[in-house]
């Protein structure tokens, strides 16, 4: 993968130097998405062992602040992204929904690990586990693993940044879907 | 007391006890109807003083249920496991919540997960499972997950 074109993507637009400063030509949407993608504040939320890997990703060795994720918030009202790090049980589902509803738009969701993706090891014969967090809230990026390594979570976070930079978001997908529906 | 001394003492005070061999602790098997009297004795008698119930659980053997009580004494420093066999269709055993207070929550948990009726329990209702769950017992071997079930 050519990192220079993805992770180190330059500011979107062209700078034309002029006397006494410069002129920037860009699209406002691109600038907004660029800003959003580089300052994603995650919610402090972990329901099982995936949370340990998430903490490791936040720690010095993997250090997600290199990509703009260091401002973990303990309140959903200040968070942009919720990383569902762990098993979601039936009793936790309404809490997760409420946390998501309390987050301000635009908001993003990463399903980390097998449990958050599909219920994972609790898929069969359980009396308590939700079989995938996407039964409760919409998910932007899924990460495989049980639990995923910090590298995998970093990859997911960078993938989310790419998605935001390219303008991909839930509302836009809905609009496209409706257009297709009308064409039919 | 050592395990052997405990076993001798127990055999004297309670003749209907049988013992299972093997393991770190001695396993005494008691008829469910006699459990309450034995428990009171184990808690209060000067040579036992089992003041700490550190585990209370149940096992589904398909043919029957077994209640398992792990007891220890913080003063005399000895431990004991007491088991009681229950009828799977109508599991019932006296509560020990009045002897060891910790049993109150543990018995509620066994009640909701295995369906054991603890007679004389002060507040026998669901502990963790959502309201309206009554009638299905998730920890029994024949529990079926209505959404995704595989049989082995």
Tab-separated table of C-alpha atoms in Angstrom:
chain	number	residue	atom	x	y	z
A	1	UNK	CA	0.000	0.000	0.000
A	2	UNK	CA	1.265	3.412	-0.859
A	3	UNK	CA	1.028	5.173	2.473
A	4	UNK	CA	1.900	8.571	1.095
A	5	UNK	CA	-1.331	8.709	-0.886
A	6	UNK	CA	-3.663	7.551	1.888
A	7	UNK	CA	-2.465	8.171	5.423
A	8	UNK	CA	-0.348	11.211	4.589
A	9	UNK	CA	-2.885	12.671	2.220
A	10	UNK	CA	-2.144	16.374	1.858
A	11	UNK	CA	-4.653	19.086	2.484
A	12	UNK	CA	-7.387	18.854	-0.172
A	13	UNK	CA	-7.009	21.759	-2.584
A	14	UNK	CA	-4.442	23.909	-4.309
A	15	UNK	CA	-2.444	26.721	-2.782
A	16	UNK	CA	-1.414	29.525	-5.126
A	17	UNK	CA	1.221	31.796	-3.578
A	18	UNK	CA	0.639	35.475	-4.168
A	19	UNK	CA	2.230	38.583	-2.860
A	20	UNK	CA	1.381	39.001	0.816
A	21	UNK	CA	-0.057	35.520	1.335
A	22	UNK	CA	-1.756	33.014	-0.894
A	23	UNK	CA	-4.980	31.859	-2.429
A	24	UNK	CA	-6.488	28.500	-1.610
A	25	UNK	CA	-8.789	26.778	-4.037
A	26	UNK	CA	-10.759	23.864	-2.640
A	27	UNK	CA	-14.235	22.500	-1.997
A	28	UNK	CA	-15.746	23.297	1.364
A	29	UNK	CA	-17.063	19.720	1.730
A	30	UNK	CA	-13.580	18.365	1.231
A	31	UNK	CA	-12.129	20.713	3.807
A	32	UNK	CA	-14.829	19.845	6.331
A	33	UNK	CA	-14.371	16.118	5.789
A	34	UNK	CA	-10.614	16.512	6.024
A	35	UNK	CA	-10.984	18.301	9.348
A	36	UNK	CA	-13.505	15.814	10.708
A	37	UNK	CA	-11.472	12.771	9.766
A	38	UNK	CA	-8.385	14.043	11.525
A	39	UNK	CA	-9.983	14.911	14.829
A	40	UNK	CA	-12.215	11.958	15.656
A	41	UNK	CA	-12.882	11.790	19.382
A	42	UNK	CA	-13.678	8.271	20.543
A	43	UNK	CA	-16.091	7.503	23.353
A	44	UNK	CA	-14.703	5.654	26.350
A	45	UNK	CA	-16.750	2.495	25.899
A	46	UNK	CA	-15.672	-1.098	26.387
A	47	UNK	CA	-17.703	-4.124	27.364
A	48	UNK	CA	-15.114	-6.903	27.435
A	49	UNK	CA	-11.637	-8.052	26.433
A	50	UNK	CA	-11.581	-6.008	23.191
A	51	UNK	CA	-11.468	-2.966	25.472
A	52	UNK	CA	-8.057	-4.125	26.720
A	53	UNK	CA	-6.757	-4.098	23.145
A	54	UNK	CA	-8.392	-0.707	22.632
A	55	UNK	CA	-6.558	0.631	25.704
A	56	UNK	CA	-3.362	-0.804	24.324
A	57	UNK	CA	-4.020	1.014	21.049
A	58	UNK	CA	-4.409	4.218	23.030
A	59	UNK	CA	-1.226	3.534	24.979
A	60	UNK	CA	2.325	4.559	24.204
A	61	UNK	CA	3.314	1.562	22.093
A	62	UNK	CA	0.591	1.898	19.433
A	63	UNK	CA	-0.495	5.437	20.234
A	64	UNK	CA	-3.596	6.230	18.230
A	65	UNK	CA	-3.024	9.930	18.874
A	66	UNK	CA	-0.677	9.754	15.879
A	67	UNK	CA	-3.863	9.673	13.796
A	68	UNK	CA	-5.939	12.110	15.815
A	69	UNK	CA	-7.806	9.809	18.206
A	70	UNK	CA	-6.209	10.756	21.500
A	71	UNK	CA	-9.090	12.807	22.898
A	72	UNK	CA	-11.130	9.958	24.335
A	73	UNK	CA	-14.275	11.359	25.887
A	74	UNK	CA	-16.165	9.958	28.829
A	75	UNK	CA	-19.438	11.485	27.659
A	76	UNK	CA	-21.236	10.680	24.401
A	77	UNK	CA	-22.144	14.344	23.955
A	78	UNK	CA	-18.521	15.170	23.160
A	79	UNK	CA	-17.620	12.045	21.196
A	80	UNK	CA	-17.587	11.545	17.416
A	81	UNK	CA	-16.922	7.822	17.173
A	82	UNK	CA	-17.984	4.918	19.340
A	83	UNK	CA	-15.782	1.841	19.213
A	84	UNK	CA	-17.932	-1.075	20.299
A	85	UNK	CA	-15.168	-2.980	22.054
A	86	UNK	CA	-16.768	-6.142	23.316
A	87	UNK	CA	-19.852	-8.282	23.685
A	88	UNK	CA	-23.230	-6.545	23.642
A	89	UNK	CA	-25.759	-8.388	25.769
A	90	UNK	CA	-29.515	-7.927	25.654
A	91	UNK	CA	-29.463	-5.793	28.776
A	92	UNK	CA	-26.692	-3.575	27.357
A	93	UNK	CA	-28.399	-3.020	23.995
A	94	UNK	CA	-30.741	-0.226	25.165
A	95	UNK	CA	-27.795	1.482	26.876
A	96	UNK	CA	-25.753	1.325	23.676
A	97	UNK	CA	-28.680	2.726	21.700
A	98	UNK	CA	-29.050	5.551	24.173
A	99	UNK	CA	-25.337	6.397	24.065
A	100	UNK	CA	-25.472	6.472	20.280
A	101	UNK	CA	-28.558	8.700	20.328
A	102	UNK	CA	-26.821	11.100	22.704
A	103	UNK	CA	-23.810	11.529	20.417
A	104	UNK	CA	-23.877	14.657	18.283
A	105	UNK	CA	-23.911	14.371	14.481
A	106	UNK	CA	-21.824	13.509	12.570
A	107	UNK	CA	-21.199	10.278	14.434
A	108	UNK	CA	-19.448	7.098	13.458
A	109	UNK	CA	-19.426	3.528	14.741
A	110	UNK	CA	-16.700	0.886	14.654
A	111	UNK	CA	-17.651	-2.693	15.543
A	112	UNK	CA	-14.500	-4.129	17.052
A	113	UNK	CA	-14.070	-7.888	17.149
A	114	UNK	CA	-16.218	-10.955	16.633
A	115	UNK	CA	-18.794	-10.212	19.355
A	116	UNK	CA	-19.634	-6.725	18.116
A	117	UNK	CA	-19.701	-7.959	14.511
A	118	UNK	CA	-21.896	-11.050	14.866
A	119	UNK	CA	-22.051	-12.234	18.452
A	120	UNK	CA	-18.863	-14.215	17.766
A	121	UNK	CA	-18.345	-17.133	20.165
A	122	UNK	CA	-21.817	-16.459	21.584
A	123	UNK	CA	-23.580	-16.818	18.239
A	124	UNK	CA	-25.040	-20.242	19.006
A	125	UNK	CA	-27.048	-21.235	22.059
A	126	UNK	CA	-26.970	-18.071	24.059
A	127	UNK	CA	-29.673	-16.594	26.211
A	128	UNK	CA	-28.145	-13.160	26.626
A	129	UNK	CA	-26.019	-11.945	23.711
A	130	UNK	CA	-27.027	-9.633	20.836
A	131	UNK	CA	-25.845	-11.219	17.582
A	132	UNK	CA	-24.018	-8.223	16.212
A	133	UNK	CA	-24.146	-4.595	17.333
A	134	UNK	CA	-25.648	-3.673	13.951
A	135	UNK	CA	-28.935	-5.033	15.274
A	136	UNK	CA	-28.938	-1.987	17.554
A	137	UNK	CA	-27.079	0.844	15.802
A	138	UNK	CA	-25.646	1.314	12.272
A	139	UNK	CA	-21.980	0.346	11.934
A	140	UNK	CA	-19.429	2.043	9.645
A	141	UNK	CA	-16.400	-0.235	9.957
A	142	UNK	CA	-16.128	-3.844	11.139
A	143	UNK	CA	-12.915	-5.325	12.534
A	144	UNK	CA	-12.317	-9.084	12.535
A	145	UNK	CA	-10.524	-10.804	15.399
A	146	UNK	CA	-11.102	-12.151	18.867
A	147	UNK	CA	-9.853	-9.794	20.054
A	148	UNK	CA	-8.309	-7.862	17.139
A	149	UNK	CA	-4.733	-6.750	17.586
A	150	UNK	CA	-4.070	-3.018	18.041
A	151	UNK	CA	-2.766	-2.904	14.462
A	152	UNK	CA	-6.159	-4.113	13.258
A	153	UNK	CA	-7.967	-1.428	15.236
A	154	UNK	CA	-5.598	1.223	13.884
A	155	UNK	CA	-6.327	-0.049	10.388
A	156	UNK	CA	-10.050	0.231	11.094
A	157	UNK	CA	-9.644	3.772	12.392
A	158	UNK	CA	-7.662	4.778	9.305
A	159	UNK	CA	-10.277	3.069	7.129
A	160	UNK	CA	-12.933	5.177	8.844
A	161	UNK	CA	-10.867	8.293	8.110
A	162	UNK	CA	-10.686	7.293	4.467
A	163	UNK	CA	-14.426	6.783	4.413
A	164	UNK	CA	-15.045	10.228	5.857
A	165	UNK	CA	-12.539	11.908	3.509
A	166	UNK	CA	-14.183	10.324	0.505
A	167	UNK	CA	-17.542	11.723	1.651
A	168	UNK	CA	-19.018	8.372	2.584
A	169	UNK	CA	-21.566	8.565	5.352
A	170	UNK	CA	-24.812	6.979	6.307
A	171	UNK	CA	-27.065	9.808	5.039
A	172	UNK	CA	-25.382	9.863	1.663
A	173	UNK	CA	-25.791	6.126	1.245
A	174	UNK	CA	-29.495	6.489	2.083
A	175	UNK	CA	-29.924	9.225	-0.530
A	176	UNK	CA	-28.211	7.093	-3.173
A	177	UNK	CA	-30.434	4.187	-2.216
A	178	UNK	CA	-33.569	6.311	-2.619
A	179	UNK	CA	-32.431	7.542	-6.027
A	180	UNK	CA	-31.938	3.979	-7.165
A	181	UNK	CA	-35.365	3.154	-5.815
A	182	UNK	CA	-36.994	5.950	-7.830
A	183	UNK	CA	-35.188	4.904	-11.011
A	184	UNK	CA	-36.801	1.506	-10.679
B	1	UNK	CA	-9.430	-29.842	61.647
B	2	UNK	CA	-7.893	-31.955	58.933
B	3	UNK	CA	-10.110	-33.486	56.282
B	4	UNK	CA	-10.037	-36.878	58.008
B	5	UNK	CA	-11.025	-35.416	61.365
B	6	UNK	CA	-13.823	-33.446	59.717
B	7	UNK	CA	-15.097	-36.568	58.055
B	8	UNK	CA	-15.121	-38.491	61.330
B	9	UNK	CA	-16.899	-35.681	63.176
B	10	UNK	CA	-19.480	-35.306	60.415
B	11	UNK	CA	-20.204	-39.039	60.364
B	12	UNK	CA	-20.930	-38.904	64.085
B	13	UNK	CA	-23.349	-35.967	64.027
B	14	UNK	CA	-25.093	-36.880	60.798
B	15	UNK	CA	-25.417	-40.547	59.983
B	16	UNK	CA	-27.188	-40.133	56.628
B	17	UNK	CA	-24.176	-38.382	55.061
B	18	UNK	CA	-22.219	-40.122	52.325
B	19	UNK	CA	-18.817	-39.017	51.122
B	20	UNK	CA	-17.282	-38.685	47.674
B	21	UNK	CA	-13.561	-39.305	47.403
B	22	UNK	CA	-11.017	-37.330	45.464
B	23	UNK	CA	-10.291	-33.635	45.282
B	24	UNK	CA	-8.897	-31.064	47.635
B	25	UNK	CA	-11.945	-30.866	49.876
B	26	UNK	CA	-14.161	-33.547	51.333
B	27	UNK	CA	-17.471	-33.852	49.556
B	28	UNK	CA	-20.427	-34.695	51.742
B	29	UNK	CA	-23.691	-35.684	50.075
B	30	UNK	CA	-26.798	-34.918	52.067
B	31	UNK	CA	-30.508	-35.578	51.374
B	32	UNK	CA	-32.159	-32.282	50.436
B	33	UNK	CA	-34.669	-32.511	53.269
B	34	UNK	CA	-31.884	-32.734	55.869
B	35	UNK	CA	-29.740	-29.952	54.460
B	36	UNK	CA	-31.182	-27.189	56.625
B	37	UNK	CA	-30.520	-28.995	59.898
B	38	UNK	CA	-26.991	-29.880	58.816
B	39	UNK	CA	-26.313	-26.301	57.678
B	40	UNK	CA	-27.381	-24.883	61.046
B	41	UNK	CA	-25.141	-27.357	62.799
B	42	UNK	CA	-22.157	-26.614	60.547
B	43	UNK	CA	-22.559	-22.897	61.138
B	44	UNK	CA	-23.014	-22.950	64.896
B	45	UNK	CA	-21.334	-26.005	66.355
B	46	UNK	CA	-18.115	-25.196	68.164
B	47	UNK	CA	-15.937	-27.671	66.327
B	48	UNK	CA	-17.073	-26.672	62.813
B	49	UNK	CA	-17.804	-22.912	62.774
B	50	UNK	CA	-18.312	-22.722	59.019
B	51	UNK	CA	-18.920	-18.978	58.921
B	52	UNK	CA	-18.271	-18.392	55.231
B	53	UNK	CA	-20.277	-19.784	52.305
B	54	UNK	CA	-17.887	-18.957	49.468
B	55	UNK	CA	-19.670	-20.680	46.610
B	56	UNK	CA	-23.232	-21.735	45.981
B	57	UNK	CA	-24.065	-23.276	42.644
B	58	UNK	CA	-26.032	-25.939	40.833
B	59	UNK	CA	-25.210	-28.616	38.280
B	60	UNK	CA	-27.591	-30.092	35.720
B	61	UNK	CA	-26.799	-33.787	35.247
B	62	UNK	CA	-29.777	-34.245	32.875
B	63	UNK	CA	-31.165	-37.010	35.133
B	64	UNK	CA	-31.196	-34.762	38.195
B	65	UNK	CA	-29.901	-31.467	39.586
B	66	UNK	CA	-27.198	-31.186	42.233
B	67	UNK	CA	-26.849	-28.235	44.566
B	68	UNK	CA	-23.234	-27.586	45.579
B	69	UNK	CA	-22.280	-25.545	48.646
B	70	UNK	CA	-18.662	-24.634	49.372
B	71	UNK	CA	-18.092	-23.740	52.995
B	72	UNK	CA	-15.051	-22.596	54.863
B	73	UNK	CA	-14.235	-21.416	58.367
B	74	UNK	CA	-12.245	-18.242	58.813
B	75	UNK	CA	-11.401	-19.195	62.389
B	76	UNK	CA	-10.900	-22.968	62.291
B	77	UNK	CA	-9.367	-22.845	58.792
B	78	UNK	CA	-11.065	-25.877	57.284
B	79	UNK	CA	-13.276	-26.242	54.229
B	80	UNK	CA	-16.095	-28.509	53.183
B	81	UNK	CA	-18.232	-29.158	50.124
B	82	UNK	CA	-21.831	-30.231	50.643
B	83	UNK	CA	-23.900	-31.587	47.768
B	84	UNK	CA	-27.599	-32.314	47.586
B	85	UNK	CA	-29.392	-34.185	44.825
B	86	UNK	CA	-32.659	-32.649	43.599
B	87	UNK	CA	-35.552	-33.925	41.532
B	88	UNK	CA	-35.231	-32.308	38.111
B	89	UNK	CA	-38.979	-31.981	37.591
B	90	UNK	CA	-39.642	-30.398	40.955
B	91	UNK	CA	-36.347	-29.092	42.365
B	92	UNK	CA	-36.814	-27.849	45.906
B	93	UNK	CA	-34.457	-27.305	48.837
B	94	UNK	CA	-34.640	-25.187	51.993
B	95	UNK	CA	-32.952	-21.799	51.825
B	96	UNK	CA	-29.824	-21.048	53.829
B	97	UNK	CA	-30.096	-17.269	53.326
B	98	UNK	CA	-30.916	-16.902	57.021
B	99	UNK	CA	-27.707	-18.746	57.991
B	100	UNK	CA	-25.302	-17.238	55.449
B	101	UNK	CA	-26.624	-13.902	54.199
B	102	UNK	CA	-24.626	-14.182	50.948
B	103	UNK	CA	-26.854	-17.085	49.929
B	104	UNK	CA	-29.743	-14.702	49.341
B	105	UNK	CA	-28.384	-13.441	46.001
B	106	UNK	CA	-26.742	-16.744	45.056
B	107	UNK	CA	-29.994	-18.599	45.542
B	108	UNK	CA	-31.836	-16.024	43.439
B	109	UNK	CA	-29.305	-16.637	40.673
B	110	UNK	CA	-29.684	-20.416	40.865
B	111	UNK	CA	-33.461	-19.892	40.958
B	112	UNK	CA	-33.518	-17.942	37.689
B	113	UNK	CA	-30.900	-20.014	35.823
B	114	UNK	CA	-31.826	-23.527	37.001
B	115	UNK	CA	-35.354	-23.114	38.374
B	116	UNK	CA	-34.603	-24.401	41.857
B	117	UNK	CA	-37.232	-23.401	44.408
B	118	UNK	CA	-35.620	-22.350	47.694
B	119	UNK	CA	-38.302	-22.775	50.320
B	120	UNK	CA	-38.342	-20.049	52.949
B	121	UNK	CA	-36.271	-17.623	50.865
B	122	UNK	CA	-37.141	-14.026	51.855
B	123	UNK	CA	-37.192	-12.566	48.321
B	124	UNK	CA	-37.116	-15.232	45.619
B	125	UNK	CA	-37.354	-13.337	42.309
B	126	UNK	CA	-35.202	-12.798	39.213
B	127	UNK	CA	-31.759	-11.338	39.882
B	128	UNK	CA	-30.129	-10.609	36.493
B	129	UNK	CA	-32.475	-11.848	33.779
B	130	UNK	CA	-34.949	-9.317	32.358
B	131	UNK	CA	-38.474	-9.070	33.765
B	132	UNK	CA	-40.934	-11.584	32.433
B	133	UNK	CA	-38.315	-14.262	31.871
B	134	UNK	CA	-39.871	-16.783	34.287
B	135	UNK	CA	-40.366	-20.335	33.090
B	136	UNK	CA	-37.208	-20.840	30.998
B	137	UNK	CA	-33.952	-21.846	32.618
B	138	UNK	CA	-30.889	-20.915	30.515
B	139	UNK	CA	-28.333	-23.009	32.418
B	140	UNK	CA	-30.250	-26.247	32.057
B	141	UNK	CA	-28.830	-28.652	29.496
B	142	UNK	CA	-32.045	-28.744	27.489
B	143	UNK	CA	-32.340	-24.949	27.117
B	144	UNK	CA	-32.775	-23.947	23.478
B	145	UNK	CA	-31.778	-20.590	22.082
B	146	UNK	CA	-34.792	-19.653	19.987
B	147	UNK	CA	-32.697	-17.844	17.334
B	148	UNK	CA	-29.580	-19.928	16.751
B	149	UNK	CA	-29.529	-23.458	18.061
B	150	UNK	CA	-27.062	-26.232	17.328
B	151	UNK	CA	-27.289	-29.680	18.822
B	152	UNK	CA	-24.169	-31.659	19.544
